[in-house]
Amino acid sequence: MSAQDHSLNAQDPAAPVFLPDAFLGRKGLVRNMLWRLKRGESLSLCGGPKLGKTSLLLHLAWHLHHDSSSSRSSGPVGEYFDLAVEAECTRLMSRPPTADAIVLLDNCDSLVDGRFLSFSDIKTSSGGAIVFAGARTWKEFAECGGVAQTVKPIPLAVFLEKEARQIFCQSLSREQQACALTYGGTHPFLLKILQSEFLCRTTDCQPEHIAQTVKTSLGGFFQRCVDQLRDSMEHQVLRYLIDIGKPVNPKDVAQAVGLSNIKPIANTLCYLGLISRWIRDEEATLSANSRLFNEWYVETMAS
């Protein structure tokens, strides 16, 4: 499946997007990844469910295709493959070697369990650069020596607030935008879902009421996020941040949960999209800023 096979579906906020007028946020990350890929560096992209891995890969493929076909420059092309689809795996293995092609591999967690392909089937010693993208299973495989040390890890996170605001269309009122940020935090998927619902409903519906009705439809997504957690301490840190309800210095979080070093757990919760990490007033802070997820988590974990 190539980037060209994915059309922008404005009616489906869950669909991946990649065209420049649709792919919003992460501009700095895109520039950095393109620069590294064109230098021949391979990358390992990791992130939680619906954090934008597929959209990012397709956006990179679009850029590489656009750059290679431009009269002003020539460079490597990008080829996208979804490794969760058997036909895509077959297509990957049957493709002729292309020295200057950059291969963009999505859902690399399936390489670890060997569902259709194993990592050993992927040729990494020759040809162009590769981007591996996956969630926690893939990330831990890569960190434990599954890939060469030269493959640079690229963890995703939720948007910065200025990136989050780029998602909002002009027809969204200030009240609706504020409600989306309160209930969705800066998670790109939640913001797109909320915006879609606000625009579909009648104007006499209160945004807060709409947001609460949305929560009931997101249980499956939230459960997928929680299923990525591995141990009780990760739950404990997450619950502490939810309960305190405001940005907190990581040192204070560590002290509250009885840890000497919160960084590994904070890193995990950040790349899964469950918390944000920002600098506020020159101080590092951690925050669980999605009210929709937080309420669902407290309700579900208590039942």
PDB file of C-alpha atoms in Angstrom:
ATOM      1  CA  MET A   1       0.000   0.000   0.000  1.00  0.00           C
ATOM      2  CA  SER A   2       1.547   3.292  -1.043  1.00  0.00           C
ATOM      3  CA  ALA A   3       0.932   6.739   0.350  1.00  0.00           C
ATOM      4  CA  GLN A   4      -1.091   7.490  -2.744  1.00  0.00           C
ATOM      5  CA  ASP A   5      -3.541   4.721  -1.778  1.00  0.00           C
ATOM      6  CA  HIS A   6      -4.589   6.675   1.321  1.00  0.00           C
ATOM      7  CA  SER A   7      -7.074   9.417   0.520  1.00  0.00           C
ATOM      8  CA  LEU A   8      -8.003  12.061   3.029  1.00  0.00           C
ATOM      9  CA  ASN A   9     -11.393  11.268   4.540  1.00  0.00           C
ATOM     10  CA  ALA A  10     -12.629  14.374   6.276  1.00  0.00           C
ATOM     11  CA  GLN A  11     -15.689  12.477   7.543  1.00  0.00           C
ATOM     12  CA  ASP A  12     -13.601   9.967   9.486  1.00  0.00           C
ATOM     13  CA  PRO A  13     -11.449  11.561  12.206  1.00  0.00           C
ATOM     14  CA  ALA A  14      -9.861   8.160  12.887  1.00  0.00           C
ATOM     15  CA  ALA A  15      -8.472   7.844   9.358  1.00  0.00           C
ATOM     16  CA  PRO A  16      -4.751   8.531   8.807  1.00  0.00           C
ATOM     17  CA  VAL A  17      -3.888  11.775   7.030  1.00  0.00           C
ATOM     18  CA  PHE A  18      -0.717  12.713   5.207  1.00  0.00           C
ATOM     19  CA  LEU A  19      -1.233  15.560   2.727  1.00  0.00           C
ATOM     20  CA  PRO A  20       0.345  18.886   3.760  1.00  0.00           C
ATOM     21  CA  ASP A  21      -2.998  20.636   4.293  1.00  0.00           C
ATOM     22  CA  ALA A  22      -4.263  17.752   6.439  1.00  0.00           C
ATOM     23  CA  PHE A  23      -1.173  16.626   8.360  1.00  0.00           C
ATOM     24  CA  LEU A  24      -0.888  19.096  11.215  1.00  0.00           C
ATOM     25  CA  GLY A  25       1.715  19.402  13.949  1.00  0.00           C
ATOM     26  CA  ARG A  26       5.089  17.661  14.286  1.00  0.00           C
ATOM     27  CA  LYS A  27       6.668  19.833  11.574  1.00  0.00           C
ATOM     28  CA  GLY A  28      10.011  19.951  13.370  1.00  0.00           C
ATOM     29  CA  LEU A  29      10.024  16.193  13.842  1.00  0.00           C
ATOM     30  CA  VAL A  30       9.235  15.661  10.152  1.00  0.00           C
ATOM     31  CA  ARG A  31      12.144  17.895   9.081  1.00  0.00           C
ATOM     32  CA  ASN A  32      14.514  16.090  11.428  1.00  0.00           C
ATOM     33  CA  MET A  33      13.444  12.630  10.268  1.00  0.00           C
ATOM     34  CA  LEU A  34      13.675  13.547   6.580  1.00  0.00           C
ATOM     35  CA  TRP A  35      17.171  14.951   7.104  1.00  0.00           C
ATOM     36  CA  ARG A  36      18.299  11.775   8.857  1.00  0.00           C
ATOM     37  CA  LEU A  37      16.696   9.456   6.315  1.00  0.00           C
ATOM     38  CA  LYS A  38      18.291  11.248   3.382  1.00  0.00           C
ATOM     39  CA  ARG A  39      21.633  10.776   5.148  1.00  0.00           C
ATOM     40  CA  GLY A  40      20.975   7.042   5.166  1.00  0.00           C
ATOM     41  CA  GLU A  41      20.107   6.743   8.866  1.00  0.00           C
ATOM     42  CA  SER A  42      17.497   4.201   9.958  1.00  0.00           C
ATOM     43  CA  LEU A  43      14.983   5.147  12.659  1.00  0.00           C
ATOM     44  CA  SER A  44      12.700   3.414  15.155  1.00  0.00           C
ATOM     45  CA  LEU A  45       9.444   5.304  15.730  1.00  0.00           C
ATOM     46  CA  CYS A  46       7.402   4.330  18.782  1.00  0.00           C
ATOM     47  CA  GLY A  47       4.108   5.557  20.141  1.00  0.00           C
ATOM     48  CA  GLY A  48       0.858   4.504  21.727  1.00  0.00           C
ATOM     49  CA  PRO A  49      -2.417   3.736  19.948  1.00  0.00           C
ATOM     50  CA  LYS A  50      -3.733   6.466  17.623  1.00  0.00           C
ATOM     51  CA  LEU A  51      -0.844   8.793  18.403  1.00  0.00           C
ATOM     52  CA  GLY A  52      -0.135   9.333  14.697  1.00  0.00           C
ATOM     53  CA  LYS A  53       2.466   6.755  13.663  1.00  0.00           C
ATOM     54  CA  THR A  54       0.708   5.775  10.438  1.00  0.00           C
ATOM     55  CA  SER A  55      -0.045   9.374   9.469  1.00  0.00           C
ATOM     56  CA  LEU A  56       3.572  10.316  10.093  1.00  0.00           C
ATOM     57  CA  LEU A  57       4.902   7.463   7.955  1.00  0.00           C
ATOM     58  CA  LEU A  58       2.521   8.342   5.123  1.00  0.00           C
ATOM     59  CA  HIS A  59       3.478  12.007   5.399  1.00  0.00           C
ATOM     60  CA  LEU A  60       7.154  11.068   5.133  1.00  0.00           C
ATOM     61  CA  ALA A  61       6.346   8.936   2.079  1.00  0.00           C
ATOM     62  CA  TRP A  62       4.517  11.867   0.497  1.00  0.00           C
ATOM     63  CA  HIS A  63       7.477  14.193   1.119  1.00  0.00           C
ATOM     64  CA  LEU A  64       9.960  11.718  -0.315  1.00  0.00           C
ATOM     65  CA  HIS A  65       7.796  11.142  -3.391  1.00  0.00           C
ATOM     66  CA  HIS A  66       7.310  14.879  -3.869  1.00  0.00           C
ATOM     67  CA  ASP A  67      11.018  15.633  -3.446  1.00  0.00           C
ATOM     68  CA  SER A  68      12.130  12.856  -5.785  1.00  0.00           C
ATOM     69  CA  SER A  69       9.740  13.972  -8.534  1.00  0.00           C
ATOM     70  CA  SER A  70      10.632  17.653  -8.197  1.00  0.00           C
ATOM     71  CA  SER A  71      12.645  19.184 -11.005  1.00  0.00           C
ATOM     72  CA  ARG A  72      14.772  20.977  -8.464  1.00  0.00           C
ATOM     73  CA  SER A  73      16.080  17.879  -6.750  1.00  0.00           C
ATOM     74  CA  SER A  74      16.228  14.123  -6.919  1.00  0.00           C
ATOM     75  CA  GLY A  75      16.418  11.798  -3.988  1.00  0.00           C
ATOM     76  CA  PRO A  76      15.234   8.529  -2.501  1.00  0.00           C
ATOM     77  CA  VAL A  77      11.609   7.514  -2.742  1.00  0.00           C
ATOM     78  CA  GLY A  78       9.609   6.255   0.215  1.00  0.00           C
ATOM     79  CA  GLU A  79       7.777   2.921   0.215  1.00  0.00           C
ATOM     80  CA  TYR A  80       5.152   2.285   2.902  1.00  0.00           C
ATOM     81  CA  PHE A  81       4.231  -1.213   4.164  1.00  0.00           C
ATOM     82  CA  ASP A  82       1.737  -2.222   6.860  1.00  0.00           C
ATOM     83  CA  LEU A  83       3.201  -5.323   8.493  1.00  0.00           C
ATOM     84  CA  ALA A  84      -0.096  -6.166  10.184  1.00  0.00           C
ATOM     85  CA  VAL A  85      -1.445  -7.100   6.736  1.00  0.00           C
ATOM     86  CA  GLU A  86      -0.249 -10.374   5.240  1.00  0.00           C
ATOM     87  CA  ALA A  87      -0.482  -9.114   1.658  1.00  0.00           C
ATOM     88  CA  GLU A  88       1.684  -6.140   2.547  1.00  0.00           C
ATOM     89  CA  CYS A  89       4.315  -8.435   4.023  1.00  0.00           C
ATOM     90  CA  THR A  90       4.290 -10.503   0.842  1.00  0.00           C
ATOM     91  CA  ARG A  91       4.668  -7.369  -1.239  1.00  0.00           C
ATOM     92  CA  LEU A  92       7.612  -6.248   0.898  1.00  0.00           C
ATOM     93  CA  MET A  93       9.452  -9.543   0.531  1.00  0.00           C
ATOM     94  CA  SER A  94       8.812  -9.803  -3.208  1.00  0.00           C
ATOM     95  CA  ARG A  95       9.866  -6.261  -4.109  1.00  0.00           C
ATOM     96  CA  PRO A  96      13.085  -5.966  -6.131  1.00  0.00           C
ATOM     97  CA  PRO A  97      16.028  -4.421  -4.234  1.00  0.00           C
ATOM     98  CA  THR A  98      16.135  -0.653  -4.634  1.00  0.00           C
ATOM     99  CA  ALA A  99      19.298   0.868  -3.261  1.00  0.00           C
ATOM    100  CA  ASP A 100      17.946   4.388  -2.872  1.00  0.00           C
ATOM    101  CA  ALA A 101      14.473   3.515  -1.545  1.00  0.00           C
ATOM    102  CA  ILE A 102      13.539   4.413   2.020  1.00  0.00           C
ATOM    103  CA  VAL A 103      11.308   1.691   3.453  1.00  0.00           C
ATOM    104  CA  LEU A 104       8.630   2.765   5.935  1.00  0.00           C
ATOM    105  CA  LEU A 105       7.420  -0.185   8.020  1.00  0.00           C
ATOM    106  CA  ASP A 106       4.252   0.224  10.089  1.00  0.00           C
ATOM    107  CA  ASN A 107       2.994  -2.034  12.924  1.00  0.00           C
ATOM    108  CA  CYS A 108       6.403  -3.565  13.585  1.00  0.00           C
ATOM    109  CA  ASP A 109       5.127  -5.200  16.770  1.00  0.00           C
ATOM    110  CA  SER A 110       4.079  -8.025  14.460  1.00  0.00           C
ATOM    111  CA  LEU A 111       7.754  -8.622  13.630  1.00  0.00           C
ATOM    112  CA  VAL A 112       8.365  -9.563  17.258  1.00  0.00           C
ATOM    113  CA  ASP A 113       5.678 -12.246  17.440  1.00  0.00           C
ATOM    114  CA  GLY A 114       6.450 -13.367  13.875  1.00  0.00           C
ATOM    115  CA  ARG A 115       2.831 -13.286  12.783  1.00  0.00           C
ATOM    116  CA  PHE A 116       3.652 -12.882   9.083  1.00  0.00           C
ATOM    117  CA  LEU A 117       7.331 -11.946   9.117  1.00  0.00           C
ATOM    118  CA  SER A 118      10.117 -11.970  11.671  1.00  0.00           C
ATOM    119  CA  PHE A 119      12.706  -9.258  12.099  1.00  0.00           C
ATOM    120  CA  SER A 120      15.339 -11.562  10.635  1.00  0.00           C
ATOM    121  CA  ASP A 121      13.394 -11.509   7.360  1.00  0.00           C
ATOM    122  CA  ILE A 122      13.983  -7.764   7.010  1.00  0.00           C
ATOM    123  CA  LYS A 123      17.198  -6.892   5.224  1.00  0.00           C
ATOM    124  CA  THR A 124      18.873  -4.057   7.103  1.00  0.00           C
ATOM    125  CA  SER A 125      22.480  -4.391   5.988  1.00  0.00           C
ATOM    126  CA  SER A 126      22.094  -2.954   2.496  1.00  0.00           C
ATOM    127  CA  GLY A 127      19.940  -0.599   0.508  1.00  0.00           C
ATOM    128  CA  GLY A 128      18.375   2.603   1.787  1.00  0.00           C
ATOM    129  CA  ALA A 129      17.279   3.666   5.231  1.00  0.00           C
ATOM    130  CA  ILE A 130      14.373   2.059   7.080  1.00  0.00           C
ATOM    131  CA  VAL A 131      11.827   3.516   9.472  1.00  0.00           C
ATOM    132  CA  PHE A 132      10.410   0.929  11.869  1.00  0.00           C
ATOM    133  CA  ALA A 133       7.213   2.031  13.626  1.00  0.00           C
ATOM    134  CA  GLY A 134       5.435   0.261  16.444  1.00  0.00           C
ATOM    135  CA  ALA A 135       4.103   0.401  19.981  1.00  0.00           C
ATOM    136  CA  ARG A 136       5.542  -0.924  23.229  1.00  0.00           C
ATOM    137  CA  THR A 137       6.320  -4.472  22.125  1.00  0.00           C
ATOM    138  CA  TRP A 138       8.412  -3.170  19.255  1.00  0.00           C
ATOM    139  CA  LYS A 139      10.096  -0.491  21.393  1.00  0.00           C
ATOM    140  CA  GLU A 140      11.189  -2.997  24.030  1.00  0.00           C
ATOM    141  CA  PHE A 141      12.433  -5.393  21.359  1.00  0.00           C
ATOM    142  CA  ALA A 142      14.539  -2.603  19.845  1.00  0.00           C
ATOM    143  CA  GLU A 143      15.851  -1.466  23.239  1.00  0.00           C
ATOM    144  CA  CYS A 144      16.905  -5.008  24.189  1.00  0.00           C
ATOM    145  CA  GLY A 145      19.272  -5.229  21.236  1.00  0.00           C
ATOM    146  CA  GLY A 146      16.841  -6.443  18.630  1.00  0.00           C
ATOM    147  CA  VAL A 147      18.037  -3.792  16.188  1.00  0.00           C
ATOM    148  CA  ALA A 148      21.440  -2.250  15.553  1.00  0.00           C
ATOM    149  CA  GLN A 149      22.529   0.564  17.847  1.00  0.00           C
ATOM    150  CA  THR A 150      22.738   2.809  14.799  1.00  0.00           C
ATOM    151  CA  VAL A 151      18.922   2.724  14.482  1.00  0.00           C
ATOM    152  CA  LYS A 152      17.936   5.926  16.285  1.00  0.00           C
ATOM    153  CA  PRO A 153      14.860   5.751  18.554  1.00  0.00           C
ATOM    154  CA  ILE A 154      12.171   8.380  17.894  1.00  0.00           C
ATOM    155  CA  PRO A 155       9.497   8.424  20.631  1.00  0.00           C
ATOM    156  CA  LEU A 156       6.216  10.168  19.854  1.00  0.00           C
ATOM    157  CA  ALA A 157       4.199  12.134  22.385  1.00  0.00           C
ATOM    158  CA  VAL A 158       0.978  14.106  22.515  1.00  0.00           C
ATOM    159  CA  PHE A 159       0.994  17.510  20.819  1.00  0.00           C
ATOM    160  CA  LEU A 160       2.262  20.701  22.306  1.00  0.00           C
ATOM    161  CA  GLU A 161      -0.656  23.057  22.892  1.00  0.00           C
ATOM    162  CA  LYS A 162       0.280  25.265  19.925  1.00  0.00           C
ATOM    163  CA  GLU A 163       0.274  22.143  17.714  1.00  0.00           C
ATOM    164  CA  ALA A 164      -3.043  21.005  19.180  1.00  0.00           C
ATOM    165  CA  ARG A 165      -4.686  24.311  18.276  1.00  0.00           C
ATOM    166  CA  GLN A 166      -3.674  23.825  14.634  1.00  0.00           C
ATOM    167  CA  ILE A 167      -6.198  20.985  14.397  1.00  0.00           C
ATOM    168  CA  PHE A 168      -9.157  23.276  15.039  1.00  0.00           C
ATOM    169  CA  CYS A 169     -11.036  24.525  11.989  1.00  0.00           C
ATOM    170  CA  GLN A 170     -12.265  28.105  11.751  1.00  0.00           C
ATOM    171  CA  SER A 171     -15.896  27.136  12.286  1.00  0.00           C
ATOM    172  CA  LEU A 172     -15.147  25.787  15.764  1.00  0.00           C
ATOM    173  CA  SER A 173     -16.128  28.331  18.427  1.00  0.00           C
ATOM    174  CA  ARG A 174     -13.772  29.426  21.189  1.00  0.00           C
ATOM    175  CA  GLU A 175     -15.980  27.626  23.695  1.00  0.00           C
ATOM    176  CA  GLN A 176     -15.756  24.422  21.680  1.00  0.00           C
ATOM    177  CA  GLN A 177     -11.979  24.750  21.312  1.00  0.00           C
ATOM    178  CA  ALA A 178     -11.549  25.264  25.050  1.00  0.00           C
ATOM    179  CA  CYS A 179     -13.795  22.281  25.763  1.00  0.00           C
ATOM    180  CA  ALA A 180     -11.838  20.091  23.335  1.00  0.00           C
ATOM    181  CA  LEU A 181      -8.555  20.955  25.075  1.00  0.00           C
ATOM    182  CA  THR A 182     -10.079  20.338  28.502  1.00  0.00           C
ATOM    183  CA  TYR A 183     -11.581  16.962  27.641  1.00  0.00           C
ATOM    184  CA  GLY A 184      -9.102  15.747  25.017  1.00  0.00           C
ATOM    185  CA  GLY A 185      -5.932  17.277  26.387  1.00  0.00           C
ATOM    186  CA  THR A 186      -3.472  17.515  23.522  1.00  0.00           C
ATOM    187  CA  HIS A 187      -3.901  13.986  22.192  1.00  0.00           C
ATOM    188  CA  PRO A 188      -4.334  14.341  18.402  1.00  0.00           C
ATOM    189  CA  PHE A 189      -6.891  11.548  18.052  1.00  0.00           C
ATOM    190  CA  LEU A 190      -9.095  12.773  20.888  1.00  0.00           C
ATOM    191  CA  LEU A 191      -9.015  16.329  19.553  1.00  0.00           C
ATOM    192  CA  LYS A 192     -10.073  15.189  16.082  1.00  0.00           C
ATOM    193  CA  ILE A 193     -12.870  13.055  17.504  1.00  0.00           C
ATOM    194  CA  LEU A 194     -14.172  15.910  19.648  1.00  0.00           C
ATOM    195  CA  GLN A 195     -13.992  18.443  16.828  1.00  0.00           C
ATOM    196  CA  SER A 196     -15.880  16.086  14.518  1.00  0.00           C
ATOM    197  CA  GLU A 197     -18.625  15.608  17.103  1.00  0.00           C
ATOM    198  CA  PHE A 198     -18.909  19.343  17.799  1.00  0.00           C
ATOM    199  CA  LEU A 199     -19.349  20.070  14.101  1.00  0.00           C
ATOM    200  CA  CYS A 200     -21.915  17.292  13.606  1.00  0.00           C
ATOM    201  CA  ARG A 201     -24.176  18.232  16.505  1.00  0.00           C
ATOM    202  CA  THR A 202     -26.701  21.059  16.597  1.00  0.00           C
ATOM    203  CA  THR A 203     -25.521  24.375  17.949  1.00  0.00           C
ATOM    204  CA  ASP A 204     -27.841  24.168  20.980  1.00  0.00           C
ATOM    205  CA  CYS A 205     -25.919  21.175  22.370  1.00  0.00           C
ATOM    206  CA  GLN A 206     -23.510  22.155  25.104  1.00  0.00           C
ATOM    207  CA  PRO A 207     -19.888  21.150  24.300  1.00  0.00           C
ATOM    208  CA  GLU A 208     -19.481  19.563  27.743  1.00  0.00           C
ATOM    209  CA  HIS A 209     -22.513  17.351  27.163  1.00  0.00           C
ATOM    210  CA  ILE A 210     -21.205  16.298  23.755  1.00  0.00           C
ATOM    211  CA  ALA A 211     -17.785  15.511  25.236  1.00  0.00           C
ATOM    212  CA  GLN A 212     -19.329  13.281  27.884  1.00  0.00           C
ATOM    213  CA  THR A 213     -21.323  11.343  25.295  1.00  0.00           C
ATOM    214  CA  VAL A 214     -18.147  10.862  23.253  1.00  0.00           C
ATOM    215  CA  LYS A 215     -16.460   9.169  26.215  1.00  0.00           C
ATOM    216  CA  THR A 216     -18.791   6.172  26.045  1.00  0.00           C
ATOM    217  CA  SER A 217     -17.699   5.452  22.465  1.00  0.00           C
ATOM    218  CA  LEU A 218     -13.998   5.581  23.273  1.00  0.00           C
ATOM    219  CA  GLY A 219     -13.841   2.713  25.756  1.00  0.00           C
ATOM    220  CA  GLY A 220     -12.168   0.359  23.292  1.00  0.00           C
ATOM    221  CA  PHE A 221      -9.489   2.906  22.431  1.00  0.00           C
ATOM    222  CA  PHE A 222      -8.828   3.739  26.077  1.00  0.00           C
ATOM    223  CA  GLN A 223      -8.560   0.039  26.912  1.00  0.00           C
ATOM    224  CA  ARG A 224      -5.978  -0.416  24.143  1.00  0.00           C
ATOM    225  CA  CYS A 225      -3.930   2.356  25.744  1.00  0.00           C
ATOM    226  CA  VAL A 226      -4.164   0.815  29.212  1.00  0.00           C
ATOM    227  CA  ASP A 227      -3.279  -2.616  27.834  1.00  0.00           C
ATOM    228  CA  GLN A 228       0.134  -1.179  26.933  1.00  0.00           C
ATOM    229  CA  LEU A 229       0.968  -0.723  30.632  1.00  0.00           C
ATOM    230  CA  ARG A 230       3.105  -3.465  32.134  1.00  0.00           C
ATOM    231  CA  ASP A 231       3.277  -3.112  35.920  1.00  0.00           C
ATOM    232  CA  SER A 232       1.537  -1.671  38.958  1.00  0.00           C
ATOM    233  CA  MET A 233       3.979   1.212  39.401  1.00  0.00           C
ATOM    234  CA  GLU A 234       3.092   2.578  35.973  1.00  0.00           C
ATOM    235  CA  HIS A 235      -0.560   2.522  37.033  1.00  0.00           C
ATOM    236  CA  GLN A 236       0.362   4.135  40.341  1.00  0.00           C
ATOM    237  CA  VAL A 237       2.192   7.050  38.721  1.00  0.00           C
ATOM    238  CA  LEU A 238      -0.616   7.542  36.205  1.00  0.00           C
ATOM    239  CA  ARG A 239      -3.270   7.482  38.934  1.00  0.00           C
ATOM    240  CA  TYR A 240      -1.291   9.973  41.025  1.00  0.00           C
ATOM    241  CA  LEU A 241      -1.135  12.427  38.123  1.00  0.00           C
ATOM    242  CA  ILE A 242      -4.837  11.951  37.412  1.00  0.00           C
ATOM    243  CA  ASP A 243      -5.800  12.492  41.049  1.00  0.00           C
ATOM    244  CA  ILE A 244      -3.653  15.557  41.588  1.00  0.00           C
ATOM    245  CA  GLY A 245      -5.157  17.167  38.491  1.00  0.00           C
ATOM    246  CA  LYS A 246      -2.398  19.650  37.698  1.00  0.00           C
ATOM    247  CA  PRO A 247       1.150  19.760  36.248  1.00  0.00           C
ATOM    248  CA  VAL A 248       3.668  18.382  38.756  1.00  0.00           C
ATOM    249  CA  ASN A 249       7.444  18.379  38.916  1.00  0.00           C
ATOM    250  CA  PRO A 250       8.777  14.845  38.216  1.00  0.00           C
ATOM    251  CA  LYS A 251      10.754  14.913  41.473  1.00  0.00           C
ATOM    252  CA  ASP A 252       7.553  15.508  43.420  1.00  0.00           C
ATOM    253  CA  VAL A 253       5.883  12.612  41.614  1.00  0.00           C
ATOM    254  CA  ALA A 254       8.819  10.330  42.408  1.00  0.00           C
ATOM    255  CA  GLN A 255       8.679  11.289  46.071  1.00  0.00           C
ATOM    256  CA  ALA A 256       4.915  10.765  46.224  1.00  0.00           C
ATOM    257  CA  VAL A 257       5.087   7.224  44.858  1.00  0.00           C
ATOM    258  CA  GLY A 258       8.308   6.253  46.646  1.00  0.00           C
ATOM    259  CA  LEU A 259      10.686   6.084  43.679  1.00  0.00           C
ATOM    260  CA  SER A 260      14.186   7.498  43.399  1.00  0.00           C
ATOM    261  CA  ASN A 261      13.931   7.923  39.634  1.00  0.00           C
ATOM    262  CA  ILE A 262      10.667   8.554  37.799  1.00  0.00           C
ATOM    263  CA  LYS A 263      12.198   9.035  34.339  1.00  0.00           C
ATOM    264  CA  PRO A 264      11.716   5.511  32.857  1.00  0.00           C
ATOM    265  CA  ILE A 265       8.055   5.407  33.860  1.00  0.00           C
ATOM    266  CA  ALA A 266       7.472   9.005  32.744  1.00  0.00           C
ATOM    267  CA  ASN A 267       9.056   8.209  29.381  1.00  0.00           C
ATOM    268  CA  THR A 268       6.739   5.226  28.958  1.00  0.00           C
ATOM    269  CA  LEU A 269       3.575   7.107  29.883  1.00  0.00           C
ATOM    270  CA  CYS A 270       4.600   9.952  27.554  1.00  0.00           C
ATOM    271  CA  TYR A 271       5.233   7.853  24.435  1.00  0.00           C
ATOM    272  CA  LEU A 272       2.007   5.946  25.077  1.00  0.00           C
ATOM    273  CA  GLY A 273       0.188   9.290  24.979  1.00  0.00           C
ATOM    274  CA  LEU A 274      -1.239   8.970  28.501  1.00  0.00           C
ATOM    275  CA  ILE A 275       0.537  11.993  29.991  1.00  0.00           C
ATOM    276  CA  SER A 276       2.310  15.088  28.727  1.00  0.00           C
ATOM    277  CA  ARG A 277       5.716  16.477  29.688  1.00  0.00           C
ATOM    278  CA  TRP A 278       6.201  20.213  29.302  1.00  0.00           C
ATOM    279  CA  ILE A 279       8.422  22.988  30.565  1.00  0.00           C
ATOM    280  CA  ARG A 280       6.329  25.488  32.536  1.00  0.00           C
ATOM    281  CA  ASP A 281       7.959  28.582  34.004  1.00  0.00           C
ATOM    282  CA  GLU A 282      11.374  26.988  33.380  1.00  0.00           C
ATOM    283  CA  GLU A 283      10.342  23.906  35.360  1.00  0.00           C
ATOM    284  CA  ALA A 284       9.806  20.398  34.001  1.00  0.00           C
ATOM    285  CA  THR A 285       6.294  19.124  34.649  1.00  0.00           C
ATOM    286  CA  LEU A 286       4.243  15.989  34.098  1.00  0.00           C
ATOM    287  CA  SER A 287       0.494  16.143  33.592  1.00  0.00           C
ATOM    288  CA  ALA A 288      -2.405  13.797  32.839  1.00  0.00           C
ATOM    289  CA  ASN A 289      -4.290  16.368  30.800  1.00  0.00           C
ATOM    290  CA  SER A 290      -7.061  14.410  29.060  1.00  0.00           C
ATOM    291  CA  ARG A 291     -10.234  14.608  31.128  1.00  0.00           C
ATOM    292  CA  LEU A 292     -11.995  12.037  28.937  1.00  0.00           C
ATOM    293  CA  PHE A 293      -9.337   9.409  29.500  1.00  0.00           C
ATOM    294  CA  ASN A 294      -8.836  10.313  33.151  1.00  0.00           C
ATOM    295  CA  GLU A 295     -12.532   9.934  33.985  1.00  0.00           C
ATOM    296  CA  TRP A 296     -12.777   6.657  32.077  1.00  0.00           C
ATOM    297  CA  TYR A 297      -9.647   5.323  33.789  1.00  0.00           C
ATOM    298  CA  VAL A 298     -10.872   6.143  37.310  1.00  0.00           C
ATOM    299  CA  GLU A 299     -14.323   4.692  36.588  1.00  0.00           C
ATOM    300  CA  THR A 300     -12.953   1.547  34.932  1.00  0.00           C
ATOM    301  CA  MET A 301     -10.153   0.785  37.361  1.00  0.00           C
ATOM    302  CA  ALA A 302     -12.508   1.232  40.311  1.00  0.00           C
ATOM    303  CA  SER A 303     -15.074  -1.220  38.931  1.00  0.00           C
TER     304      SER A 303
END
